[in-house]
Amino acid sequence: MLAGRYATQVPLTAAGDGSVSLDLVALRAKDLTVPPERLAELRRLIAQMRAVFGTAPFARYEILARLSDDGSSGGTEHRASSENGLASTHFNDWPGQIMFRDLIAHEIIHAWNGFYRTPADLWAPTPNVPVAGSLLWMYEGQTEFWGRILATRAGQISQREMRDRLAIEAAEIAARPGRAWRSLSDDVNYPAFMLRQPVPWRDWQRRRDITRRASCYGWQSTRACASVARGAAASTISLVGFTPEHHRTRLRGPILSTTYATR
């Protein structure tokens, strides 16, 4: 449930099975006004997801967006909805939202990657069965990878902006000394003791590398992250993965069926 003084719902697809809507709650009525170009990008995003992943694994999906001035941001995925904490100016100050434009994409993709297809040891038949998180880096990293690709295909992020973002993250990863002692599979344990906590010596503790590093694994075919880490200019990196035609005939059937369990 999302409640607030000002609220509105904007359909992003036609009504019926697999429909998607944008549900907004804001502090001010004017913040509920979403420019037509932002709505057009979201509609293209849904179309791109359907082209890549196929039939929607939900009867109806609601993008719950909380627009506020408290400075908090981030999302939480659910099977048929997602909670997205965004700035009150998110849709009307687009240049200032470069780091958050793909948040909605990330959370929706979890409906396929995480819920419809679940990492084997994160799935349990009942709440009484403990789950493990050894594949959480893939759960988040693969979602981040596709979120960036599809947000760029939809026009929410330009190719140049995404190249720059990859360059910055690749440089950070390459220079992080924590990689010498802490594996990526161990970094998935950070929510148990570091979630929403200040972390001293972050380069050594390697907090939340699971999303960035696992996202880079998806670029091995284009060698994007590897090239940037070696010092290649971001503008020279091939981003063939961003073109809608690249995966048109490649993806059919289960996503990562060898490591994911089907419900």
mmCIF file of C-alpha atoms in Angstrom:
data_model
loop_
_atom_site.group_PDB
_atom_site.id
_atom_site.type_symbol
_atom_site.label_atom_id
_atom_site.label_comp_id
_atom_site.label_asym_id
_atom_site.label_seq_id
_atom_site.Cartn_x
_atom_site.Cartn_y
_atom_site.Cartn_z
ATOM 1 C CA MET A 1 0.000 0.000 0.000
ATOM 2 C CA LEU A 2 1.192 3.510 -0.850
ATOM 3 C CA ALA A 3 -0.674 6.468 0.629
ATOM 4 C CA GLY A 4 -0.232 10.209 0.503
ATOM 5 C CA ARG A 5 -1.947 13.567 0.271
ATOM 6 C CA TYR A 6 -1.678 13.741 -3.513
ATOM 7 C CA ALA A 7 -1.893 10.638 -5.655
ATOM 8 C CA THR A 8 -2.626 9.603 -9.212
ATOM 9 C CA GLN A 9 -2.424 6.529 -11.411
ATOM 10 C CA VAL A 10 -1.193 6.650 -15.009
ATOM 11 C CA PRO A 11 -1.764 3.604 -17.270
ATOM 12 C CA LEU A 12 1.352 2.687 -19.242
ATOM 13 C CA THR A 13 -0.187 -0.146 -21.251
ATOM 14 C CA ALA A 14 -3.610 -1.185 -22.437
ATOM 15 C CA ALA A 15 -5.889 -2.723 -19.833
ATOM 16 C CA GLY A 16 -5.924 -6.488 -19.574
ATOM 17 C CA ASP A 17 -3.568 -9.310 -18.694
ATOM 18 C CA GLY A 18 -0.031 -8.041 -18.046
ATOM 19 C CA SER A 19 -1.058 -4.367 -17.764
ATOM 20 C CA VAL A 20 1.312 -1.897 -16.105
ATOM 21 C CA SER A 21 0.533 1.402 -14.376
ATOM 22 C CA LEU A 22 2.541 4.168 -12.731
ATOM 23 C CA ASP A 23 1.095 4.981 -9.291
ATOM 24 C CA LEU A 24 2.383 8.285 -7.912
ATOM 25 C CA VAL A 25 2.204 9.770 -4.417
ATOM 26 C CA ALA A 26 3.650 13.223 -3.807
ATOM 27 C CA LEU A 27 3.929 16.057 -1.301
ATOM 28 C CA ARG A 28 2.678 18.605 -3.825
ATOM 29 C CA ALA A 29 0.071 18.315 -6.552
ATOM 30 C CA LYS A 30 2.435 19.755 -9.160
ATOM 31 C CA ASP A 31 4.891 16.887 -8.635
ATOM 32 C CA LEU A 32 2.288 14.487 -10.018
ATOM 33 C CA THR A 33 2.643 16.055 -13.464
ATOM 34 C CA VAL A 34 4.866 13.763 -15.526
ATOM 35 C CA PRO A 35 6.086 15.196 -18.857
ATOM 36 C CA PRO A 36 4.844 13.295 -21.929
ATOM 37 C CA GLU A 37 8.389 12.334 -22.933
ATOM 38 C CA ARG A 38 8.965 10.603 -19.578
ATOM 39 C CA LEU A 39 5.764 8.600 -19.993
ATOM 40 C CA ALA A 40 6.741 7.712 -23.558
ATOM 41 C CA GLU A 41 10.089 6.388 -22.276
ATOM 42 C CA LEU A 42 8.363 4.249 -19.654
ATOM 43 C CA ARG A 43 6.022 2.807 -22.277
ATOM 44 C CA ARG A 44 8.997 1.983 -24.512
ATOM 45 C CA LEU A 45 10.659 0.384 -21.489
ATOM 46 C CA ILE A 46 7.710 -1.985 -20.986
ATOM 47 C CA ALA A 47 7.756 -2.831 -24.694
ATOM 48 C CA GLN A 48 11.484 -3.613 -24.534
ATOM 49 C CA MET A 49 10.986 -5.892 -21.524
ATOM 50 C CA ARG A 50 8.291 -7.839 -23.314
ATOM 51 C CA ALA A 51 10.489 -8.140 -26.407
ATOM 52 C CA VAL A 52 13.374 -9.573 -24.366
ATOM 53 C CA PHE A 53 11.661 -11.641 -21.662
ATOM 54 C CA GLY A 54 8.401 -12.582 -23.341
ATOM 55 C CA THR A 55 5.056 -12.989 -21.632
ATOM 56 C CA ALA A 56 4.650 -11.022 -18.421
ATOM 57 C CA PRO A 57 4.688 -13.206 -15.272
ATOM 58 C CA PHE A 58 1.996 -11.046 -13.655
ATOM 59 C CA ALA A 59 -1.643 -10.270 -14.315
ATOM 60 C CA ARG A 60 -1.175 -6.607 -13.399
ATOM 61 C CA TYR A 61 1.899 -4.640 -12.334
ATOM 62 C CA GLU A 62 1.923 -1.373 -10.395
ATOM 63 C CA ILE A 63 4.977 0.877 -10.233
ATOM 64 C CA LEU A 64 4.545 2.512 -6.829
ATOM 65 C CA ALA A 65 6.504 5.751 -6.855
ATOM 66 C CA ARG A 66 6.915 7.915 -3.756
ATOM 67 C CA LEU A 67 8.056 11.444 -4.681
ATOM 68 C CA SER A 68 9.523 13.280 -1.700
ATOM 69 C CA ASP A 69 12.134 15.782 -0.532
ATOM 70 C CA ASP A 70 13.635 13.633 2.230
ATOM 71 C CA GLY A 71 16.654 12.651 0.155
ATOM 72 C CA SER A 72 16.047 8.922 0.361
ATOM 73 C CA SER A 73 16.037 6.811 -2.771
ATOM 74 C CA GLY A 74 15.943 3.160 -3.688
ATOM 75 C CA GLY A 75 13.544 0.414 -4.552
ATOM 76 C CA THR A 76 12.039 -2.803 -3.298
ATOM 77 C CA GLU A 77 10.754 -5.445 -5.675
ATOM 78 C CA HIS A 78 7.613 -7.530 -5.325
ATOM 79 C CA ARG A 79 6.002 -10.109 -7.574
ATOM 80 C CA ALA A 80 3.480 -7.710 -9.130
ATOM 81 C CA SER A 81 4.597 -4.280 -7.919
ATOM 82 C CA SER A 82 7.634 -2.338 -6.782
ATOM 83 C CA GLU A 83 8.239 0.466 -4.299
ATOM 84 C CA ASN A 84 10.371 3.248 -5.759
ATOM 85 C CA GLY A 85 11.601 6.096 -3.564
ATOM 86 C CA LEU A 86 12.329 9.037 -5.870
ATOM 87 C CA ALA A 87 13.070 12.735 -5.553
ATOM 88 C CA SER A 88 10.071 15.047 -5.823
ATOM 89 C CA THR A 89 11.703 16.471 -8.968
ATOM 90 C CA HIS A 90 12.504 13.069 -10.476
ATOM 91 C CA PHE A 91 10.409 13.409 -13.626
ATOM 92 C CA ASN A 92 10.780 17.175 -14.053
ATOM 93 C CA ASP A 93 14.530 17.528 -13.439
ATOM 94 C CA TRP A 94 15.692 14.752 -15.735
ATOM 95 C CA PRO A 95 19.335 15.896 -16.115
ATOM 96 C CA GLY A 96 19.706 15.806 -12.333
ATOM 97 C CA GLN A 97 18.461 12.194 -12.066
ATOM 98 C CA ILE A 98 21.216 10.485 -14.045
ATOM 99 C CA MET A 99 21.912 7.903 -11.303
ATOM 100 C CA PHE A 100 18.250 7.015 -10.727
ATOM 101 C CA ARG A 101 16.682 6.922 -14.187
ATOM 102 C CA ASP A 102 17.003 3.139 -14.422
ATOM 103 C CA LEU A 103 15.660 2.385 -10.924
ATOM 104 C CA ILE A 104 12.145 1.613 -12.137
ATOM 105 C CA ALA A 105 13.551 -0.629 -14.876
ATOM 106 C CA HIS A 106 15.628 -2.549 -12.329
ATOM 107 C CA GLU A 107 12.705 -3.205 -10.010
ATOM 108 C CA ILE A 108 10.303 -4.331 -12.757
ATOM 109 C CA ILE A 109 12.864 -6.747 -14.205
ATOM 110 C CA HIS A 110 12.921 -8.500 -10.836
ATOM 111 C CA ALA A 111 9.428 -9.759 -11.706
ATOM 112 C CA TRP A 112 11.158 -12.005 -14.254
ATOM 113 C CA ASN A 113 14.644 -12.268 -12.746
ATOM 114 C CA GLY A 114 14.108 -13.075 -9.096
ATOM 115 C CA PHE A 115 10.453 -14.043 -8.855
ATOM 116 C CA TYR A 116 9.533 -15.872 -12.075
ATOM 117 C CA ARG A 117 13.085 -17.255 -12.195
ATOM 118 C CA THR A 118 14.599 -17.603 -8.724
ATOM 119 C CA PRO A 119 18.209 -18.449 -7.781
ATOM 120 C CA ALA A 120 18.136 -22.075 -6.678
ATOM 121 C CA ASP A 121 19.168 -21.530 -3.069
ATOM 122 C CA LEU A 122 16.964 -18.458 -2.645
ATOM 123 C CA TRP A 123 13.855 -20.502 -3.385
ATOM 124 C CA ALA A 124 12.047 -22.370 -0.618
ATOM 125 C CA PRO A 125 8.830 -24.406 -0.777
ATOM 126 C CA THR A 126 7.561 -22.981 2.531
ATOM 127 C CA PRO A 127 8.534 -20.146 4.912
ATOM 128 C CA ASN A 128 9.848 -22.816 7.299
ATOM 129 C CA VAL A 129 12.726 -23.691 4.964
ATOM 130 C CA PRO A 130 15.822 -21.455 5.300
ATOM 131 C CA VAL A 131 17.137 -19.804 2.165
ATOM 132 C CA ALA A 132 20.728 -19.039 1.189
ATOM 133 C CA GLY A 133 22.129 -16.161 -0.813
ATOM 134 C CA SER A 134 25.115 -17.538 -2.716
ATOM 135 C CA LEU A 135 23.509 -16.458 -6.001
ATOM 136 C CA LEU A 136 22.282 -13.077 -4.804
ATOM 137 C CA TRP A 137 25.091 -11.432 -6.759
ATOM 138 C CA MET A 138 23.516 -12.878 -9.914
ATOM 139 C CA TYR A 139 19.994 -12.026 -8.736
ATOM 140 C CA GLU A 140 20.957 -8.362 -8.423
ATOM 141 C CA GLY A 141 23.776 -8.143 -10.955
ATOM 142 C CA GLN A 142 21.867 -9.696 -13.845
ATOM 143 C CA THR A 143 18.922 -7.450 -13.044
ATOM 144 C CA GLU A 144 21.167 -4.391 -12.995
ATOM 145 C CA PHE A 145 22.690 -5.445 -16.304
ATOM 146 C CA TRP A 146 19.324 -5.737 -18.045
ATOM 147 C CA GLY A 147 17.962 -2.651 -16.311
ATOM 148 C CA ARG A 148 20.726 -0.558 -17.817
ATOM 149 C CA ILE A 149 20.383 -2.067 -21.270
ATOM 150 C CA LEU A 150 16.626 -1.696 -21.478
ATOM 151 C CA ALA A 151 16.565 1.793 -19.919
ATOM 152 C CA THR A 152 19.057 2.866 -22.583
ATOM 153 C CA ARG A 153 17.076 1.220 -25.371
ATOM 154 C CA ALA A 154 13.970 3.021 -24.122
ATOM 155 C CA GLY A 155 15.765 6.379 -24.218
ATOM 156 C CA GLN A 156 15.861 6.999 -20.470
ATOM 157 C CA ILE A 157 19.670 7.071 -20.595
ATOM 158 C CA SER A 158 21.835 7.960 -23.580
ATOM 159 C CA GLN A 159 24.594 5.645 -24.765
ATOM 160 C CA ARG A 160 27.188 8.270 -23.883
ATOM 161 C CA GLU A 161 25.817 8.614 -20.359
ATOM 162 C CA MET A 162 25.882 4.849 -19.887
ATOM 163 C CA ARG A 163 29.441 4.585 -21.188
ATOM 164 C CA ASP A 164 30.547 7.213 -18.684
ATOM 165 C CA ARG A 165 28.761 5.392 -15.876
ATOM 166 C CA LEU A 166 30.391 2.092 -16.793
ATOM 167 C CA ALA A 167 33.792 3.776 -16.946
ATOM 168 C CA ILE A 168 33.426 5.237 -13.456
ATOM 169 C CA GLU A 169 32.248 1.969 -11.926
ATOM 170 C CA ALA A 170 34.900 -0.120 -13.675
ATOM 171 C CA ALA A 171 37.596 2.229 -12.364
ATOM 172 C CA GLU A 172 36.191 1.995 -8.832
ATOM 173 C CA ILE A 173 36.069 -1.795 -8.951
ATOM 174 C CA ALA A 174 39.587 -2.120 -10.332
ATOM 175 C CA ALA A 175 40.980 0.037 -7.523
ATOM 176 C CA ARG A 176 39.063 -1.589 -4.653
ATOM 177 C CA PRO A 177 41.531 -3.407 -2.368
ATOM 178 C CA GLY A 178 38.753 -5.418 -0.722
ATOM 179 C CA ARG A 179 38.750 -7.698 -3.777
ATOM 180 C CA ALA A 180 42.012 -9.173 -2.492
ATOM 181 C CA TRP A 181 40.346 -10.826 0.503
ATOM 182 C CA ARG A 182 36.576 -10.772 0.048
ATOM 183 C CA SER A 183 34.851 -12.719 -2.699
ATOM 184 C CA LEU A 184 31.793 -11.507 -4.528
ATOM 185 C CA SER A 185 29.767 -14.417 -3.127
ATOM 186 C CA ASP A 186 30.697 -13.295 0.396
ATOM 187 C CA ASP A 187 29.742 -9.685 -0.310
ATOM 188 C CA VAL A 188 26.106 -10.814 -0.619
ATOM 189 C CA ASN A 189 26.034 -11.121 3.184
ATOM 190 C CA TYR A 190 26.307 -7.362 3.741
ATOM 191 C CA PRO A 191 22.546 -6.811 4.402
ATOM 192 C CA ALA A 192 22.809 -9.013 7.498
ATOM 193 C CA PHE A 193 25.018 -6.518 9.314
ATOM 194 C CA MET A 194 25.594 -3.408 7.171
ATOM 195 C CA LEU A 195 22.201 -2.584 5.672
ATOM 196 C CA ARG A 196 21.517 1.165 5.950
ATOM 197 C CA GLN A 197 24.517 1.535 8.273
ATOM 198 C CA PRO A 198 27.539 3.804 7.821
ATOM 199 C CA VAL A 199 30.482 1.701 6.669
ATOM 200 C CA PRO A 200 34.042 2.845 7.452
ATOM 201 C CA TRP A 201 36.845 1.676 5.154
ATOM 202 C CA ARG A 202 34.364 0.871 2.407
ATOM 203 C CA ASP A 203 37.097 0.066 -0.117
ATOM 204 C CA TRP A 204 38.267 -2.723 2.184
ATOM 205 C CA GLN A 205 34.820 -3.933 3.269
ATOM 206 C CA ARG A 206 33.557 -4.047 -0.316
ATOM 207 C CA ARG A 207 29.966 -3.171 0.471
ATOM 208 C CA ARG A 208 27.443 -3.719 -2.327
ATOM 209 C CA ASP A 209 29.922 -4.621 -5.023
ATOM 210 C CA ILE A 210 27.528 -7.422 -5.926
ATOM 211 C CA THR A 211 25.422 -5.189 -8.158
ATOM 212 C CA ARG A 212 28.203 -3.345 -9.946
ATOM 213 C CA ARG A 213 30.587 -6.240 -10.422
ATOM 214 C CA ALA A 214 27.946 -8.752 -11.452
ATOM 215 C CA SER A 215 26.564 -6.194 -13.886
ATOM 216 C CA CYS A 216 30.012 -6.035 -15.462
ATOM 217 C CA TYR A 217 29.979 -9.794 -16.005
ATOM 218 C CA GLY A 218 27.147 -9.241 -18.446
ATOM 219 C CA TRP A 219 29.445 -7.118 -20.584
ATOM 220 C CA GLN A 220 32.051 -9.806 -21.207
ATOM 221 C CA SER A 221 30.828 -10.284 -24.765
ATOM 222 C CA THR A 222 31.584 -6.654 -25.587
ATOM 223 C CA ARG A 223 34.487 -6.462 -23.108
ATOM 224 C CA ALA A 224 33.165 -3.075 -22.025
ATOM 225 C CA CYS A 225 34.046 -3.127 -18.351
ATOM 226 C CA ALA A 226 37.331 -4.906 -19.001
ATOM 227 C CA SER A 227 38.326 -2.331 -21.610
ATOM 228 C CA VAL A 228 37.529 0.585 -19.346
ATOM 229 C CA ALA A 229 39.431 -0.985 -16.452
ATOM 230 C CA ARG A 230 42.495 -1.220 -18.716
ATOM 231 C CA GLY A 231 42.197 2.473 -19.516
ATOM 232 C CA ALA A 232 40.272 2.445 -22.806
ATOM 233 C CA ALA A 233 38.374 5.618 -23.525
ATOM 234 C CA ALA A 234 34.717 5.250 -22.655
ATOM 235 C CA SER A 235 33.681 6.729 -25.992
ATOM 236 C CA THR A 236 35.409 3.882 -27.894
ATOM 237 C CA ILE A 237 33.582 1.001 -26.173
ATOM 238 C CA SER A 238 31.249 -1.086 -28.297
ATOM 239 C CA LEU A 239 27.743 -1.049 -26.887
ATOM 240 C CA VAL A 240 26.196 -3.493 -29.341
ATOM 241 C CA GLY A 241 24.211 -4.875 -26.386
ATOM 242 C CA PHE A 242 22.262 -1.648 -26.258
ATOM 243 C CA THR A 243 20.783 -2.025 -29.727
ATOM 244 C CA PRO A 244 17.274 -3.507 -29.785
ATOM 245 C CA GLU A 245 18.206 -5.837 -32.660
ATOM 246 C CA HIS A 246 21.066 -7.547 -30.810
ATOM 247 C CA HIS A 247 18.958 -9.865 -28.659
ATOM 248 C CA ARG A 248 15.922 -10.117 -30.899
ATOM 249 C CA THR A 249 16.629 -13.752 -31.820
ATOM 250 C CA ARG A 250 18.991 -14.725 -29.016
ATOM 251 C CA LEU A 251 16.757 -14.947 -25.976
ATOM 252 C CA ARG A 252 14.212 -17.704 -26.002
ATOM 253 C CA GLY A 253 13.160 -19.942 -23.147
ATOM 254 C CA PRO A 254 14.171 -19.786 -19.465
ATOM 255 C CA ILE A 255 16.506 -17.092 -18.192
ATOM 256 C CA LEU A 256 19.719 -18.623 -16.803
ATOM 257 C CA SER A 257 18.031 -21.985 -16.480
ATOM 258 C CA THR A 258 21.244 -23.681 -15.349
ATOM 259 C CA THR A 259 21.499 -21.638 -12.171
ATOM 260 C CA TYR A 260 17.908 -20.655 -11.591
ATOM 261 C CA ALA A 261 15.059 -22.719 -10.235
ATOM 262 C CA THR A 262 11.662 -22.628 -11.945
ATOM 263 C CA ARG A 263 8.651 -22.353 -9.685
#
